[in-house]
JSON list of C-alpha atoms in Angstrom, two decimals:
[
{"chain": "A", "resi": 1, "resn": "MET", "atom": "CA", "xyz": [10.23, -65.74, -32.69]},
{"chain": "A", "resi": 2, "resn": "ASN", "atom": "CA", "xyz": [12.28, -63.62, -35.05]},
{"chain": "A", "resi": 3, "resn": "SER", "atom": "CA", "xyz": [15.50, -63.39, -32.71]},
{"chain": "A", "resi": 4, "resn": "CYS", "atom": "CA", "xyz": [18.73, -64.98, -33.22]},
{"chain": "A", "resi": 5, "resn": "PHE", "atom": "CA", "xyz": [19.45, -67.59, -30.54]},
{"chain": "A", "resi": 6, "resn": "THR", "atom": "CA", "xyz": [20.94, -70.25, -32.84]},
{"chain": "A", "resi": 7, "resn": "PHE", "atom": "CA", "xyz": [23.66, -67.70, -34.12]},
{"chain": "A", "resi": 8, "resn": "PHE", "atom": "CA", "xyz": [24.53, -65.84, -31.08]},
{"chain": "A", "resi": 9, "resn": "GLY", "atom": "CA", "xyz": [23.64, -68.62, -28.63]},
{"chain": "A", "resi": 10, "resn": "LYS", "atom": "CA", "xyz": [26.85, -70.61, -29.54]},
{"chain": "A", "resi": 11, "resn": "MET", "atom": "CA", "xyz": [29.12, -67.54, -29.32]},
{"chain": "A", "resi": 12, "resn": "THR", "atom": "CA", "xyz": [30.92, -66.57, -26.19]},
{"chain": "A", "resi": 13, "resn": "TYR", "atom": "CA", "xyz": [32.08, -62.73, -25.63]},
{"chain": "A", "resi": 14, "resn": "ARG", "atom": "CA", "xyz": [35.55, -64.02, -26.30]},
{"chain": "A", "resi": 15, "resn": "HIS", "atom": "CA", "xyz": [34.39, -65.01, -29.77]},
{"chain": "A", "resi": 16, "resn": "TRP", "atom": "CA", "xyz": [32.81, -61.58, -30.37]},
{"chain": "A", "resi": 17, "resn": "LEU", "atom": "CA", "xyz": [35.88, -59.93, -29.36]},
{"chain": "A", "resi": 18, "resn": "ILE", "atom": "CA", "xyz": [37.25, -60.96, -32.66]},
{"chain": "A", "resi": 19, "resn": "VAL", "atom": "CA", "xyz": [34.17, -60.46, -34.84]},
{"chain": "A", "resi": 20, "resn": "PRO", "atom": "CA", "xyz": [35.51, -59.10, -38.17]},
{"chain": "A", "resi": 21, "resn": "VAL", "atom": "CA", "xyz": [35.79, -55.56, -38.34]},
{"chain": "A", "resi": 22, "resn": "VAL", "atom": "CA", "xyz": [37.65, -54.59, -41.52]},
{"chain": "A", "resi": 23, "resn": "PHE", "atom": "CA", "xyz": [35.32, -53.84, -44.31]},
{"chain": "A", "resi": 24, "resn": "SER", "atom": "CA", "xyz": [36.59, -53.07, -47.66]},
{"chain": "A", "resi": 25, "resn": "ALA", "atom": "CA", "xyz": [35.07, -50.07, -49.90]},
{"chain": "A", "resi": 26, "resn": "VAL", "atom": "CA", "xyz": [35.54, -52.42, -52.66]},
{"chain": "A", "resi": 27, "resn": "CYS", "atom": "CA", "xyz": [32.65, -54.53, -51.43]},
{"chain": "A", "resi": 28, "resn": "PHE", "atom": "CA", "xyz": [30.10, -51.67, -51.47]},
{"chain": "A", "resi": 29, "resn": "ALA", "atom": "CA", "xyz": [31.16, -50.76, -55.03]},
{"chain": "A", "resi": 30, "resn": "SER", "atom": "CA", "xyz": [29.52, -53.99, -56.08]},
{"chain": "A", "resi": 31, "resn": "LEU", "atom": "CA", "xyz": [26.09, -52.52, -55.20]},
{"chain": "A", "resi": 32, "resn": "SER", "atom": "CA", "xyz": [26.61, -49.61, -57.48]},
{"chain": "A", "resi": 33, "resn": "ASP", "atom": "CA", "xyz": [24.50, -48.93, -60.54]},
{"chain": "A", "resi": 34, "resn": "SER", "atom": "CA", "xyz": [27.48, -51.00, -62.37]},
{"chain": "A", "resi": 35, "resn": "LEU", "atom": "CA", "xyz": [26.04, -54.08, -60.78]},
{"chain": "A", "resi": 36, "resn": "PHE", "atom": "CA", "xyz": [22.63, -53.86, -62.07]},
{"chain": "A", "resi": 37, "resn": "THR", "atom": "CA", "xyz": [22.99, -54.83, -65.61]},
{"chain": "A", "resi": 38, "resn": "ASP", "atom": "CA", "xyz": [20.85, -57.09, -67.87]},
{"chain": "A", "resi": 39, "resn": "ALA", "atom": "CA", "xyz": [23.46, -59.78, -67.31]},
{"chain": "A", "resi": 40, "resn": "PHE", "atom": "CA", "xyz": [22.86, -59.30, -63.56]},
{"chain": "A", "resi": 41, "resn": "PHE", "atom": "CA", "xyz": [19.32, -59.80, -63.93]},
{"chain": "A", "resi": 42, "resn": "THR", "atom": "CA", "xyz": [19.60, -62.68, -66.23]},
{"chain": "A", "resi": 43, "resn": "GLN", "atom": "CA", "xyz": [21.83, -64.32, -63.84]},
{"chain": "A", "resi": 44, "resn": "MET", "atom": "CA", "xyz": [19.40, -63.55, -60.55]},
{"chain": "A", "resi": 45, "resn": "SER", "atom": "CA", "xyz": [16.67, -65.24, -62.92]},
{"chain": "A", "resi": 46, "resn": "GLN", "atom": "CA", "xyz": [18.61, -68.21, -63.36]},
{"chain": "A", "resi": 47, "resn": "ARG", "atom": "CA", "xyz": [19.77, -68.50, -59.80]},
{"chain": "A", "resi": 48, "resn": "TYR", "atom": "CA", "xyz": [16.48, -67.62, -57.86]},
{"chain": "A", "resi": 49, "resn": "GLY", "atom": "CA", "xyz": [13.73, -67.68, -60.43]},
{"chain": "A", "resi": 50, "resn": "GLN", "atom": "CA", "xyz": [12.15, -65.09, -62.79]},
{"chain": "A", "resi": 51, "resn": "ASP", "atom": "CA", "xyz": [9.61, -64.13, -60.23]},
{"chain": "A", "resi": 52, "resn": "LYS", "atom": "CA", "xyz": [12.34, -62.84, -57.83]},
{"chain": "A", "resi": 53, "resn": "VAL", "atom": "CA", "xyz": [14.01, -60.39, -60.72]},
{"chain": "A", "resi": 54, "resn": "ASP", "atom": "CA", "xyz": [11.36, -57.62, -59.89]},
{"chain": "A", "resi": 55, "resn": "ASP", "atom": "CA", "xyz": [12.66, -57.81, -56.32]},
{"chain": "A", "resi": 56, "resn": "PHE", "atom": "CA", "xyz": [16.32, -57.07, -57.52]},
{"chain": "A", "resi": 57, "resn": "VAL", "atom": "CA", "xyz": [14.73, -54.16, -59.79]},
{"chain": "A", "resi": 58, "resn": "ASP", "atom": "CA", "xyz": [12.94, -52.70, -56.99]},
{"chain": "A", "resi": 59, "resn": "TRP", "atom": "CA", "xyz": [16.17, -52.96, -54.64]},
{"chain": "A", "resi": 60, "resn": "HIS", "atom": "CA", "xyz": [18.03, -51.16, -57.43]},
{"chain": "A", "resi": 61, "resn": "GLU", "atom": "CA", "xyz": [15.43, -48.51, -57.77]},
{"chain": "A", "resi": 62, "resn": "THR", "atom": "CA", "xyz": [15.46, -48.55, -53.65]},
{"chain": "A", "resi": 63, "resn": "ILE", "atom": "CA", "xyz": [19.14, -47.79, -53.77]},
{"chain": "A", "resi": 64, "resn": "SER", "atom": "CA", "xyz": [18.93, -45.12, -56.60]},
{"chain": "A", "resi": 65, "resn": "ASP", "atom": "CA", "xyz": [16.11, -43.05, -54.87]},
{"chain": "A", "resi": 66, "resn": "GLY", "atom": "CA", "xyz": [18.24, -43.24, -51.59]},
{"chain": "A", "resi": 67, "resn": "GLN", "atom": "CA", "xyz": [21.37, -41.60, -53.21]},
{"chain": "A", "resi": 68, "resn": "ASN", "atom": "CA", "xyz": [19.17, -38.23, -53.38]},
{"chain": "A", "resi": 69, "resn": "ILE", "atom": "CA", "xyz": [17.59, -38.01, -49.94]},
{"chain": "A", "resi": 70, "resn": "ASP", "atom": "CA", "xyz": [18.63, -37.13, -46.43]},
{"chain": "A", "resi": 71, "resn": "ASP", "atom": "CA", "xyz": [19.90, -39.80, -43.80]},
{"chain": "A", "resi": 72, "resn": "TYR", "atom": "CA", "xyz": [16.74, -40.15, -42.05]},
{"chain": "A", "resi": 73, "resn": "ASP", "atom": "CA", "xyz": [14.74, -40.96, -45.06]},
{"chain": "A", "resi": 74, "resn": "ARG", "atom": "CA", "xyz": [17.48, -43.27, -46.08]},
{"chain": "A", "resi": 75, "resn": "LEU", "atom": "CA", "xyz": [17.12, -45.02, -43.04]},
{"chain": "A", "resi": 76, "resn": "LEU", "atom": "CA", "xyz": [13.25, -45.50, -43.35]},
{"chain": "A", "resi": 77, "resn": "LEU", "atom": "CA", "xyz": [13.79, -46.58, -46.87]},
{"chain": "A", "resi": 78, "resn": "ALA", "atom": "CA", "xyz": [16.45, -49.33, -46.35]},
{"chain": "A", "resi": 79, "resn": "ASN", "atom": "CA", "xyz": [14.74, -50.50, -43.03]},
{"chain": "A", "resi": 80, "resn": "LYS", "atom": "CA", "xyz": [11.27, -50.77, -44.71]},
{"chain": "A", "resi": 81, "resn": "PHE", "atom": "CA", "xyz": [12.48, -52.56, -48.00]},
{"chain": "A", "resi": 82, "resn": "ALA", "atom": "CA", "xyz": [14.51, -55.14, -46.01]},
{"chain": "A", "resi": 83, "resn": "ASN", "atom": "CA", "xyz": [11.78, -55.78, -43.31]},
{"chain": "A", "resi": 84, "resn": "GLU", "atom": "CA", "xyz": [9.10, -56.38, -46.33]},
{"chain": "A", "resi": 85, "resn": "ASN", "atom": "CA", "xyz": [11.17, -58.22, -48.66]},
{"chain": "A", "resi": 86, "resn": "ILE", "atom": "CA", "xyz": [13.13, -60.77, -46.26]},
{"chain": "A", "resi": 87, "resn": "GLU", "atom": "CA", "xyz": [11.17, -63.08, -44.13]},
{"chain": "A", "resi": 88, "resn": "PHE", "atom": "CA", "xyz": [12.98, -64.16, -40.89]},
{"chain": "A", "resi": 89, "resn": "LYS", "atom": "CA", "xyz": [14.13, -67.82, -41.09]},
{"chain": "A", "resi": 90, "resn": "SER", "atom": "CA", "xyz": [17.10, -69.36, -38.57]},
{"chain": "A", "resi": 91, "resn": "ASP", "atom": "CA", "xyz": [20.28, -70.42, -40.29]},
{"chain": "A", "resi": 92, "resn": "SER", "atom": "CA", "xyz": [19.56, -74.08, -39.27]},
{"chain": "A", "resi": 93, "resn": "ASP", "atom": "CA", "xyz": [15.97, -74.08, -41.07]},
{"chain": "A", "resi": 94, "resn": "HIS", "atom": "CA", "xyz": [17.51, -71.76, -44.21]},
{"chain": "A", "resi": 95, "resn": "TRP", "atom": "CA", "xyz": [21.00, -72.83, -44.68]},
{"chain": "A", "resi": 96, "resn": "HIS", "atom": "CA", "xyz": [20.87, -76.37, -42.58]},
{"chain": "A", "resi": 97, "resn": "LYS", "atom": "CA", "xyz": [24.02, -74.73, -40.74]},
{"chain": "A", "resi": 98, "resn": "LEU", "atom": "CA", "xyz": [24.61, -73.50, -37.36]},
{"chain": "A", "resi": 99, "resn": "ASP", "atom": "CA", "xyz": [25.85, -70.04, -38.51]},
{"chain": "A", "resi": 100, "resn": "TYR", "atom": "CA", "xyz": [25.84, -68.57, -41.77]},
{"chain": "A", "resi": 101, "resn": "TRP", "atom": "CA", "xyz": [26.16, -64.94, -42.93]},
{"chain": "A", "resi": 102, "resn": "ALA", "atom": "CA", "xyz": [24.23, -64.39, -46.09]},
{"chain": "A", "resi": 103, "resn": "THR", "atom": "CA", "xyz": [25.32, -61.86, -48.64]},
{"chain": "A", "resi": 104, "resn": "PRO", "atom": "CA", "xyz": [22.65, -58.95, -49.38]},
{"chain": "A", "resi": 105, "resn": "ILE", "atom": "CA", "xyz": [22.03, -60.92, -52.84]},
{"chain": "A", "resi": 106, "resn": "GLU", "atom": "CA", "xyz": [21.39, -64.26, -51.07]},
{"chain": "A", "resi": 107, "resn": "SER", "atom": "CA", "xyz": [19.10, -62.78, -48.57]},
{"chain": "A", "resi": 108, "resn": "LEU", "atom": "CA", "xyz": [16.95, -61.01, -51.08]},
{"chain": "A", "resi": 109, "resn": "GLY", "atom": "CA", "xyz": [17.05, -63.74, -53.80]},
{"chain": "A", "resi": 110, "resn": "THR", "atom": "CA", "xyz": [16.20, -66.45, -51.16]},
{"chain": "A", "resi": 111, "resn": "GLY", "atom": "CA", "xyz": [13.62, -63.67, -49.38]},
{"chain": "A", "resi": 112, "resn": "SER", "atom": "CA", "xyz": [14.59, -65.07, -46.07]},
{"chain": "A", "resi": 113, "resn": "GLY", "atom": "CA", "xyz": [17.39, -64.50, -43.44]},
{"chain": "A", "resi": 114, "resn": "ASP", "atom": "CA", "xyz": [18.04, -64.20, -39.83]},
{"chain": "A", "resi": 115, "resn": "CYS", "atom": "CA", "xyz": [18.69, -61.15, -37.61]},
{"chain": "A", "resi": 116, "resn": "GLU", "atom": "CA", "xyz": [22.19, -60.61, -38.74]},
{"chain": "A", "resi": 117, "resn": "ASP", "atom": "CA", "xyz": [21.38, -60.94, -42.45]},
{"chain": "A", "resi": 118, "resn": "TYR", "atom": "CA", "xyz": [18.81, -57.93, -41.94]},
{"chain": "A", "resi": 119, "resn": "ALA", "atom": "CA", "xyz": [21.35, -56.04, -40.34]},
{"chain": "A", "resi": 120, "resn": "ILE", "atom": "CA", "xyz": [24.00, -56.67, -43.07]},
{"chain": "A", "resi": 121, "resn": "PHE", "atom": "CA", "xyz": [21.50, -56.13, -45.84]},
{"chain": "A", "resi": 122, "resn": "LYS", "atom": "CA", "xyz": [20.52, -52.65, -44.32]},
{"chain": "A", "resi": 123, "resn": "TYR", "atom": "CA", "xyz": [24.12, -51.65, -43.59]},
{"chain": "A", "resi": 124, "resn": "MET", "atom": "CA", "xyz": [25.21, -52.53, -47.25]},
{"chain": "A", "resi": 125, "resn": "THR", "atom": "CA", "xyz": [22.15, -51.05, -48.80]},
{"chain": "A", "resi": 126, "resn": "LEU", "atom": "CA", "xyz": [22.84, -47.54, -46.88]},
{"chain": "A", "resi": 127, "resn": "ILE", "atom": "CA", "xyz": [26.30, -47.60, -47.74]},
{"chain": "A", "resi": 128, "resn": "ALA", "atom": "CA", "xyz": [25.32, -48.07, -51.35]},
{"chain": "A", "resi": 129, "resn": "MET", "atom": "CA", "xyz": [23.01, -45.27, -51.19]},
{"chain": "A", "resi": 130, "resn": "GLY", "atom": "CA", "xyz": [25.94, -43.04, -50.19]},
{"chain": "A", "resi": 131, "resn": "MET", "atom": "CA", "xyz": [25.43, -42.81, -46.50]},
{"chain": "A", "resi": 132, "resn": "ASP", "atom": "CA", "xyz": [28.69, -42.30, -44.34]},
{"chain": "A", "resi": 133, "resn": "GLU", "atom": "CA", "xyz": [29.99, -45.44, -42.94]},
{"chain": "A", "resi": 134, "resn": "HIS", "atom": "CA", "xyz": [31.14, -43.93, -39.71]},
{"chain": "A", "resi": 135, "resn": "LYS", "atom": "CA", "xyz": [27.65, -43.34, -38.70]},
{"chain": "A", "resi": 136, "resn": "LEU", "atom": "CA", "xyz": [26.49, -46.93, -38.85]},
{"chain": "A", "resi": 137, "resn": "ARG", "atom": "CA", "xyz": [27.22, -49.73, -36.55]},
{"chain": "A", "resi": 138, "resn": "LEU", "atom": "CA", "xyz": [25.94, -53.24, -36.41]},
{"chain": "A", "resi": 139, "resn": "MET", "atom": "CA", "xyz": [25.14, -53.73, -32.72]},
{"chain": "A", "resi": 140, "resn": "TYR", "atom": "CA", "xyz": [24.78, -57.15, -30.59]},
{"chain": "A", "resi": 141, "resn": "VAL", "atom": "CA", "xyz": [22.31, -56.57, -28.09]},
{"chain": "A", "resi": 142, "resn": "ARG", "atom": "CA", "xyz": [20.14, -58.86, -25.75]},
{"chain": "A", "resi": 143, "resn": "ALA", "atom": "CA", "xyz": [16.56, -58.71, -26.83]},
{"chain": "A", "resi": 144, "resn": "LEU", "atom": "CA", "xyz": [15.09, -58.71, -23.19]},
{"chain": "A", "resi": 145, "resn": "THR", "atom": "CA", "xyz": [11.45, -59.73, -24.37]},
{"chain": "A", "resi": 146, "resn": "TYR", "atom": "CA", "xyz": [12.71, -62.96, -25.48]},
{"chain": "A", "resi": 147, "resn": "ASP", "atom": "CA", "xyz": [15.82, -63.08, -23.10]},
{"chain": "A", "resi": 148, "resn": "GLU", "atom": "CA", "xyz": [17.82, -64.03, -26.31]},
{"chain": "A", "resi": 149, "resn": "PRO", "atom": "CA", "xyz": [20.98, -62.27, -28.30]},
{"chain": "A", "resi": 150, "resn": "HIS", "atom": "CA", "xyz": [19.89, -60.39, -31.10]},
{"chain": "A", "resi": 151, "resn": "MET", "atom": "CA", "xyz": [21.74, -58.26, -33.68]},
{"chain": "A", "resi": 152, "resn": "VAL", "atom": "CA", "xyz": [20.29, -54.68, -34.83]},
{"chain": "A", "resi": 153, "resn": "LEU", "atom": "CA", "xyz": [21.77, -51.78, -37.03]},
{"chain": "A", "resi": 154, "resn": "ILE", "atom": "CA", "xyz": [22.13, -48.41, -35.28]},
{"chain": "A", "resi": 155, "resn": "TYR", "atom": "CA", "xyz": [22.76, -44.98, -36.84]},
{"chain": "A", "resi": 156, "resn": "PHE", "atom": "CA", "xyz": [24.74, -42.04, -35.13]},
{"chain": "A", "resi": 157, "resn": "GLU", "atom": "CA", "xyz": [23.86, -38.54, -36.68]},
{"chain": "A", "resi": 158, "resn": "THR", "atom": "CA", "xyz": [26.81, -37.43, -34.72]},
{"chain": "A", "resi": 159, "resn": "PRO", "atom": "CA", "xyz": [29.36, -39.13, -32.56]},
{"chain": "A", "resi": 160, "resn": "SER", "atom": "CA", "xyz": [27.63, -37.86, -29.58]},
{"chain": "A", "resi": 161, "resn": "SER", "atom": "CA", "xyz": [24.11, -38.51, -30.84]},
{"chain": "A", "resi": 162, "resn": "LEU", "atom": "CA", "xyz": [21.52, -40.94, -29.26]},
{"chain": "A", "resi": 163, "resn": "PRO", "atom": "CA", "xyz": [21.45, -43.64, -31.97]},
{"chain": "A", "resi": 164, "resn": "LEU", "atom": "CA", "xyz": [18.66, -44.68, -33.84]},
{"chain": "A", "resi": 165, "resn": "VAL", "atom": "CA", "xyz": [17.83, -48.39, -34.23]},
{"chain": "A", "resi": 166, "resn": "LEU", "atom": "CA", "xyz": [16.81, -50.29, -37.38]},
{"chain": "A", "resi": 167, "resn": "ASP", "atom": "CA", "xyz": [15.48, -53.76, -36.37]},
{"chain": "A", "resi": 168, "resn": "ASN", "atom": "CA", "xyz": [13.45, -56.73, -37.66]},
{"chain": "A", "resi": 169, "resn": "LEU", "atom": "CA", "xyz": [11.73, -57.24, -34.36]},
{"chain": "A", "resi": 170, "resn": "ASN", "atom": "CA", "xyz": [10.29, -53.74, -34.25]},
{"chain": "A", "resi": 171, "resn": "ARG", "atom": "CA", "xyz": [9.99, -52.33, -37.57]},
{"chain": "A", "resi": 172, "resn": "LYS", "atom": "CA", "xyz": [9.70, -48.74, -36.72]},
{"chain": "A", "resi": 173, "resn": "VAL", "atom": "CA", "xyz": [13.01, -46.72, -36.68]},
{"chain": "A", "resi": 174, "resn": "LEU", "atom": "CA", "xyz": [13.20, -45.54, -33.07]},
{"chain": "A", "resi": 175, "resn": "SER", "atom": "CA", "xyz": [15.75, -43.89, -30.84]},
{"chain": "A", "resi": 176, "resn": "ALA", "atom": "CA", "xyz": [17.58, -46.17, -28.59]},
{"chain": "A", "resi": 177, "resn": "ASN", "atom": "CA", "xyz": [15.91, -44.79, -25.37]},
{"chain": "A", "resi": 178, "resn": "ARG", "atom": "CA", "xyz": [12.55, -45.99, -26.87]},
{"chain": "A", "resi": 179, "resn": "ARG", "atom": "CA", "xyz": [13.88, -49.41, -27.20]},
{"chain": "A", "resi": 180, "resn": "PRO", "atom": "CA", "xyz": [14.02, -50.63, -23.39]},
{"chain": "A", "resi": 181, "resn": "ASP", "atom": "CA", "xyz": [13.52, -54.23, -24.71]},
{"chain": "A", "resi": 182, "resn": "LEU", "atom": "CA", "xyz": [17.06, -54.27, -26.02]},
{"chain": "A", "resi": 183, "resn": "LYS", "atom": "CA", "xyz": [20.23, -54.35, -23.89]},
{"chain": "A", "resi": 184, "resn": "PRO", "atom": "CA", "xyz": [23.30, -53.00, -25.87]},
{"chain": "A", "resi": 185, "resn": "ILE", "atom": "CA", "xyz": [26.41, -55.05, -25.46]},
{"chain": "A", "resi": 186, "resn": "TYR", "atom": "CA", "xyz": [28.84, -54.12, -28.17]},
{"chain": "A", "resi": 187, "resn": "SER", "atom": "CA", "xyz": [28.96, -52.98, -31.78]},
{"chain": "A", "resi": 188, "resn": "PHE", "atom": "CA", "xyz": [31.16, -52.46, -34.86]},
{"chain": "A", "resi": 189, "resn": "ASN", "atom": "CA", "xyz": [31.55, -51.02, -38.39]},
{"chain": "A", "resi": 190, "resn": "GLY", "atom": "CA", "xyz": [34.27, -50.94, -40.73]},
{"chain": "A", "resi": 191, "resn": "GLN", "atom": "CA", "xyz": [36.31, -48.73, -38.47]},
{"chain": "A", "resi": 192, "resn": "GLY", "atom": "CA", "xyz": [36.49, -51.18, -35.45]},
{"chain": "A", "resi": 193, "resn": "LEU", "atom": "CA", "xyz": [34.56, -52.69, -32.49]},
{"chain": "A", "resi": 194, "resn": "TRP", "atom": "CA", "xyz": [33.24, -50.77, -29.49]},
{"chain": "A", "resi": 195, "resn": "LEU", "atom": "CA", "xyz": [32.04, -51.82, -26.15]},
{"chain": "A", "resi": 196, "resn": "ALA", "atom": "CA", "xyz": [28.58, -50.51, -25.57]},
{"chain": "A", "resi": 197, "resn": "LYS", "atom": "CA", "xyz": [27.52, -48.01, -22.90]},
{"chain": "A", "resi": 198, "resn": "ALA", "atom": "CA", "xyz": [24.06, -46.84, -21.98]},
{"chain": "A", "resi": 199, "resn": "HIS", "atom": "CA", "xyz": [21.42, -46.29, -24.65]},
{"chain": "A", "resi": 200, "resn": "GLY", "atom": "CA", "xyz": [23.72, -47.89, -27.12]},
{"chain": "A", "resi": 201, "resn": "LEU", "atom": "CA", "xyz": [26.45, -45.32, -26.98]},
{"chain": "A", "resi": 202, "resn": "SER", "atom": "CA", "xyz": [29.80, -46.68, -26.97]},
{"chain": "A", "resi": 203, "resn": "SER", "atom": "CA", "xyz": [33.60, -46.05, -26.31]},
{"chain": "A", "resi": 204, "resn": "SER", "atom": "CA", "xyz": [35.94, -45.23, -29.13]},
{"chain": "A", "resi": 205, "resn": "LYS", "atom": "CA", "xyz": [38.41, -48.40, -28.48]},
{"chain": "A", "resi": 206, "resn": "PRO", "atom": "CA", "xyz": [38.10, -50.22, -31.82]},
{"chain": "A", "resi": 207, "resn": "ASP", "atom": "CA", "xyz": [39.68, -54.12, -31.90]},
{"chain": "A", "resi": 208, "resn": "SER", "atom": "CA", "xyz": [41.41, -54.27, -35.32]},
{"chain": "A", "resi": 209, "resn": "LYS", "atom": "CA", "xyz": [41.44, -58.15, -35.20]},
{"chain": "A", "resi": 210, "resn": "GLY", "atom": "CA", "xyz": [39.42, -60.17, -38.09]},
{"chain": "A", "resi": 211, "resn": "THR", "atom": "CA", "xyz": [38.13, -63.57, -38.62]},
{"chain": "A", "resi": 212, "resn": "ASN", "atom": "CA", "xyz": [37.29, -65.72, -41.45]},
{"chain": "A", "resi": 213, "resn": "ASP", "atom": "CA", "xyz": [33.58, -65.14, -41.15]},
{"chain": "A", "resi": 214, "resn": "TRP", "atom": "CA", "xyz": [33.70, -61.45, -42.17]},
{"chain": "A", "resi": 215, "resn": "SER", "atom": "CA", "xyz": [36.59, -61.90, -44.70]},
{"chain": "A", "resi": 216, "resn": "THR", "atom": "CA", "xyz": [34.96, -64.51, -46.34]},
{"chain": "A", "resi": 217, "resn": "LEU", "atom": "CA", "xyz": [31.65, -62.51, -46.40]},
{"chain": "A", "resi": 218, "resn": "MET", "atom": "CA", "xyz": [33.30, -59.69, -47.83]},
{"chain": "A", "resi": 219, "resn": "LEU", "atom": "CA", "xyz": [35.05, -61.63, -50.57]},
{"chain": "A", "resi": 220, "resn": "ARG", "atom": "CA", "xyz": [31.82, -63.38, -51.49]},
{"chain": "A", "resi": 221, "resn": "ILE", "atom": "CA", "xyz": [29.82, -59.91, -51.98]},
{"chain": "A", "resi": 222, "resn": "GLU", "atom": "CA", "xyz": [32.95, -58.95, -54.05]},
{"chain": "A", "resi": 223, "resn": "ASN", "atom": "CA", "xyz": [32.40, -61.77, -56.11]},
{"chain": "A", "resi": 224, "resn": "GLY", "atom": "CA", "xyz": [28.71, -60.89, -56.89]},
{"chain": "A", "resi": 225, "resn": "GLU", "atom": "CA", "xyz": [27.40, -63.67, -54.64]}
]
């Protein structure tokens, strides 16, 4: 079961209203070409083993390939790469912690993550490809098939468009109206937090509060972790 009961099950709606929502553009610069140096690949070999270096080379190539294609093809590319290279594992099994937000490097290096790790990896990979951050949101939903909380990434071509859903439960990129198994609750990105309406559409009422979880994650990404 590839849902996120452990992560979300311990969080109340009040907690999620203070989900960290202030993203730093500096963080995404860490996924630029300047990151993928010989020294970086040597460090990845030392940290995760030589057999993992090819995964990081492939990730770099995926990001580079995504810089010269349209948004939809970027979505397909990032979604496919993440779903094929990261295996679902709960935080308790993976990190021996109740809640741990992994950086993209950690998710790829260990080859494992839970639903929010998939969403974060895809989000940041797409930003590194050059996608407009305003078109992306991490969305907290209810996975009705499992009756459990879950997180996905959603994409809006325009603010009024029906969003597309990138998920690790269903690996196809589908419009929200083709995902009746997901009940949207609210979403957030670097611009704020929105309460969800039908089909994943949402109001434009961002909450500017932040918490240590996201701030810590952003700092760790900036530091190359």
